[in-house]
Amino acid sequence: MFAPGVPRLVKDFGVTSTELSSFVVSVYLLGYCFGPLLLAPLSEMYGRQYLYHACNILYVIWTIACAVAPDIGSLVVFRFFAGFAGSCPLTIGAGSIADIFPQEKRGAAMAAWAIGPLIGPVIGPIGMFDFSIKRSPTGNRLLNSGSWSILVAG
């Protein structure tokens, strides 16, 4: 959930354009939309397991890069690539289920797999009620220490 943090982002980076502040939120979805165009063919050429691992690592790297972005331009680029890498599980997840389960049991497996993206945005904010970002004396953005226990436990 990035949208609630936009006012803080505008203040921290000194952004005066409302279009740019909205674009920072939307650019993640652009990466999420363009990711499948490359990831789906790559999964057929090189296998899904390699792609899962590579995209998970890249997603973590780009998300950390977003947290330490020095300016708004780099944040936009990092969010695009985070969305690109983050699209992997939804792009090739159905193919993985088709590879693992026999045809008679795919419906139940697909329903169980699909419930995560559907219920995650509902349950996530409930579990992250104390999630906040604070500034250290050196100017770095830090997670509230109470959130770490939730992140580690999850």
Short mmCIF file of C-alpha atoms in Angstrom, two decimals:
data_model
loop_
_atom_site.label_atom_id
_atom_site.label_comp_id
_atom_site.label_asym_id
_atom_site.label_seq_id
_atom_site.Cartn_x
_atom_site.Cartn_y
_atom_site.Cartn_z
CA MET A 1 0.00 0.00 0.00
CA PHE A 2 1.84 3.01 -1.26
CA ALA A 3 -0.97 5.51 -1.86
CA PRO A 4 -1.46 6.54 1.80
CA GLY A 5 2.22 7.50 1.96
CA VAL A 6 2.10 9.91 -0.99
CA PRO A 7 1.68 13.06 1.15
CA ARG A 8 4.84 12.13 3.05
CA LEU A 9 6.63 11.38 -0.21
CA VAL A 10 5.65 14.77 -1.62
CA LYS A 11 6.99 16.44 1.51
CA ASP A 12 10.24 14.42 1.68
CA PHE A 13 11.17 14.81 -1.98
CA GLY A 14 9.77 18.30 -2.46
CA VAL A 15 7.43 17.29 -5.28
CA THR A 16 5.02 20.04 -6.34
CA SER A 17 3.33 18.25 -9.25
CA THR A 18 0.15 16.32 -8.44
CA GLU A 19 0.59 14.38 -11.68
CA LEU A 20 4.02 13.18 -10.63
CA SER A 21 2.83 12.18 -7.18
CA SER A 22 0.01 10.16 -8.79
CA PHE A 23 2.39 8.66 -11.35
CA VAL A 24 4.66 7.31 -8.61
CA VAL A 25 1.73 5.20 -7.45
CA SER A 26 0.67 4.17 -10.96
CA VAL A 27 4.11 3.31 -12.35
CA TYR A 28 4.16 0.13 -10.26
CA LEU A 29 1.09 -1.04 -12.16
CA LEU A 30 2.78 -0.25 -15.46
CA GLY A 31 5.60 -2.62 -14.51
CA TYR A 32 3.02 -5.13 -13.34
CA CYS A 33 1.30 -4.92 -16.74
CA PHE A 34 4.42 -5.09 -18.90
CA GLY A 35 6.09 -7.83 -16.84
CA PRO A 36 3.97 -10.70 -18.21
CA LEU A 37 4.86 -9.75 -21.78
CA LEU A 38 8.43 -10.85 -21.12
CA LEU A 39 8.06 -13.24 -18.20
CA ALA A 40 5.51 -15.61 -19.75
CA PRO A 41 7.67 -16.49 -22.78
CA LEU A 42 10.77 -16.74 -20.59
CA SER A 43 9.00 -19.24 -18.34
CA GLU A 44 8.35 -21.48 -21.32
CA MET A 45 11.91 -21.18 -22.59
CA TYR A 46 13.89 -21.53 -19.36
CA GLY A 47 11.46 -23.02 -16.85
CA ARG A 48 9.36 -21.53 -14.12
CA GLN A 49 11.58 -22.31 -11.14
CA TYR A 50 14.47 -20.18 -12.38
CA LEU A 51 12.10 -17.33 -13.11
CA TYR A 52 10.46 -17.54 -9.68
CA HIS A 53 13.83 -17.36 -7.95
CA ALA A 54 15.22 -14.59 -10.15
CA CYS A 55 12.10 -12.44 -9.87
CA ASN A 56 11.86 -12.89 -6.10
CA ILE A 57 15.45 -11.75 -5.70
CA LEU A 58 14.95 -8.86 -8.11
CA TYR A 59 11.74 -7.83 -6.35
CA VAL A 60 13.54 -7.63 -3.01
CA ILE A 61 16.40 -5.66 -4.57
CA TRP A 62 14.09 -3.16 -6.29
CA THR A 63 11.97 -2.75 -3.17
CA ILE A 64 15.04 -1.99 -1.08
CA ALA A 65 16.13 0.43 -3.80
CA CYS A 66 12.75 2.17 -3.46
CA ALA A 67 13.33 2.54 0.27
CA VAL A 68 16.69 4.23 -0.22
CA ALA A 69 15.88 6.19 -3.39
CA PRO A 70 17.73 9.51 -3.35
CA ASP A 71 15.24 11.39 -5.53
CA ILE A 72 11.82 11.10 -7.13
CA GLY A 73 13.14 10.08 -10.56
CA SER A 74 14.96 7.07 -9.22
CA LEU A 75 11.93 6.12 -7.11
CA VAL A 76 9.78 6.06 -10.25
CA VAL A 77 12.25 3.78 -12.04
CA PHE A 78 12.69 1.49 -9.04
CA ARG A 79 8.93 1.14 -8.57
CA PHE A 80 8.50 0.22 -12.24
CA PHE A 81 11.09 -2.56 -11.96
CA ALA A 82 9.62 -3.74 -8.64
CA GLY A 83 6.23 -4.05 -10.34
CA PHE A 84 7.83 -5.84 -13.28
CA ALA A 85 9.49 -8.42 -11.03
CA GLY A 86 6.45 -8.64 -8.75
CA SER A 87 4.22 -9.73 -11.61
CA CYS A 88 5.96 -13.10 -11.89
CA PRO A 89 3.85 -15.17 -9.44
CA LEU A 90 0.54 -14.14 -10.98
CA THR A 91 1.90 -14.48 -14.50
CA ILE A 92 3.18 -18.04 -14.28
CA GLY A 93 1.35 -19.32 -11.19
CA ALA A 94 -1.49 -20.87 -13.16
CA GLY A 95 1.00 -22.68 -15.37
CA SER A 96 2.74 -24.07 -12.31
CA ILE A 97 -0.56 -25.36 -10.95
CA ALA A 98 -1.31 -26.96 -14.31
CA ASP A 99 2.07 -28.69 -14.20
CA ILE A 100 1.66 -29.99 -10.65
CA PHE A 101 -1.98 -31.07 -10.35
CA PRO A 102 -3.91 -33.59 -12.48
CA GLN A 103 -6.74 -32.16 -14.53
CA GLU A 104 -9.43 -33.44 -12.14
CA LYS A 105 -7.97 -31.55 -9.17
CA ARG A 106 -6.92 -28.32 -10.84
CA GLY A 107 -10.13 -26.46 -10.03
CA ALA A 108 -9.69 -26.77 -6.26
CA ALA A 109 -5.98 -26.00 -6.49
CA MET A 110 -6.62 -22.94 -8.64
CA ALA A 111 -9.27 -21.70 -6.19
CA ALA A 112 -6.88 -22.10 -3.26
CA TRP A 113 -4.12 -20.30 -5.19
CA ALA A 114 -6.41 -17.45 -6.29
CA ILE A 115 -7.68 -16.70 -2.79
CA GLY A 116 -4.32 -15.18 -1.78
CA PRO A 117 -4.38 -12.17 -4.11
CA LEU A 118 -8.09 -11.69 -3.43
CA ILE A 119 -8.01 -11.74 0.36
CA GLY A 120 -4.48 -10.39 0.89
CA PRO A 121 -5.37 -6.70 0.42
CA VAL A 122 -8.20 -7.15 2.94
CA ILE A 123 -6.27 -8.99 5.65
CA GLY A 124 -2.91 -7.24 5.18
CA PRO A 125 -3.86 -3.82 6.54
CA ILE A 126 -5.47 -5.42 9.59
CA GLY A 127 -2.24 -7.18 10.51
CA MET A 128 -0.10 -4.12 9.78
CA PHE A 129 -2.05 -1.65 11.90
CA ASP A 130 1.05 -0.13 13.49
CA PHE A 131 3.10 0.06 10.30
CA SER A 132 4.72 3.43 10.02
CA ILE A 133 7.85 5.00 8.66
CA LYS A 134 10.08 7.18 10.77
CA ARG A 135 13.15 9.24 10.05
CA SER A 136 16.42 8.46 11.77
CA PRO A 137 18.68 11.35 12.85
CA THR A 138 20.80 10.69 9.74
CA GLY A 139 17.76 11.16 7.48
CA ASN A 140 17.23 7.51 6.52
CA ARG A 141 13.73 6.09 6.36
CA LEU A 142 13.21 3.36 8.95
CA LEU A 143 10.35 1.02 9.74
CA ASN A 144 8.71 1.37 13.11
CA SER A 145 10.22 -1.25 15.42
CA GLY A 146 6.77 -2.64 16.28
CA SER A 147 6.27 -3.54 12.62
CA TRP A 148 9.37 -5.71 12.51
CA SER A 149 7.77 -8.27 14.81
CA ILE A 150 4.80 -8.55 12.46
CA LEU A 151 6.99 -8.77 9.38
CA VAL A 152 9.19 -11.47 10.90
CA ALA A 153 6.25 -13.46 12.27
CA GLY A 154 4.46 -13.34 8.90
#
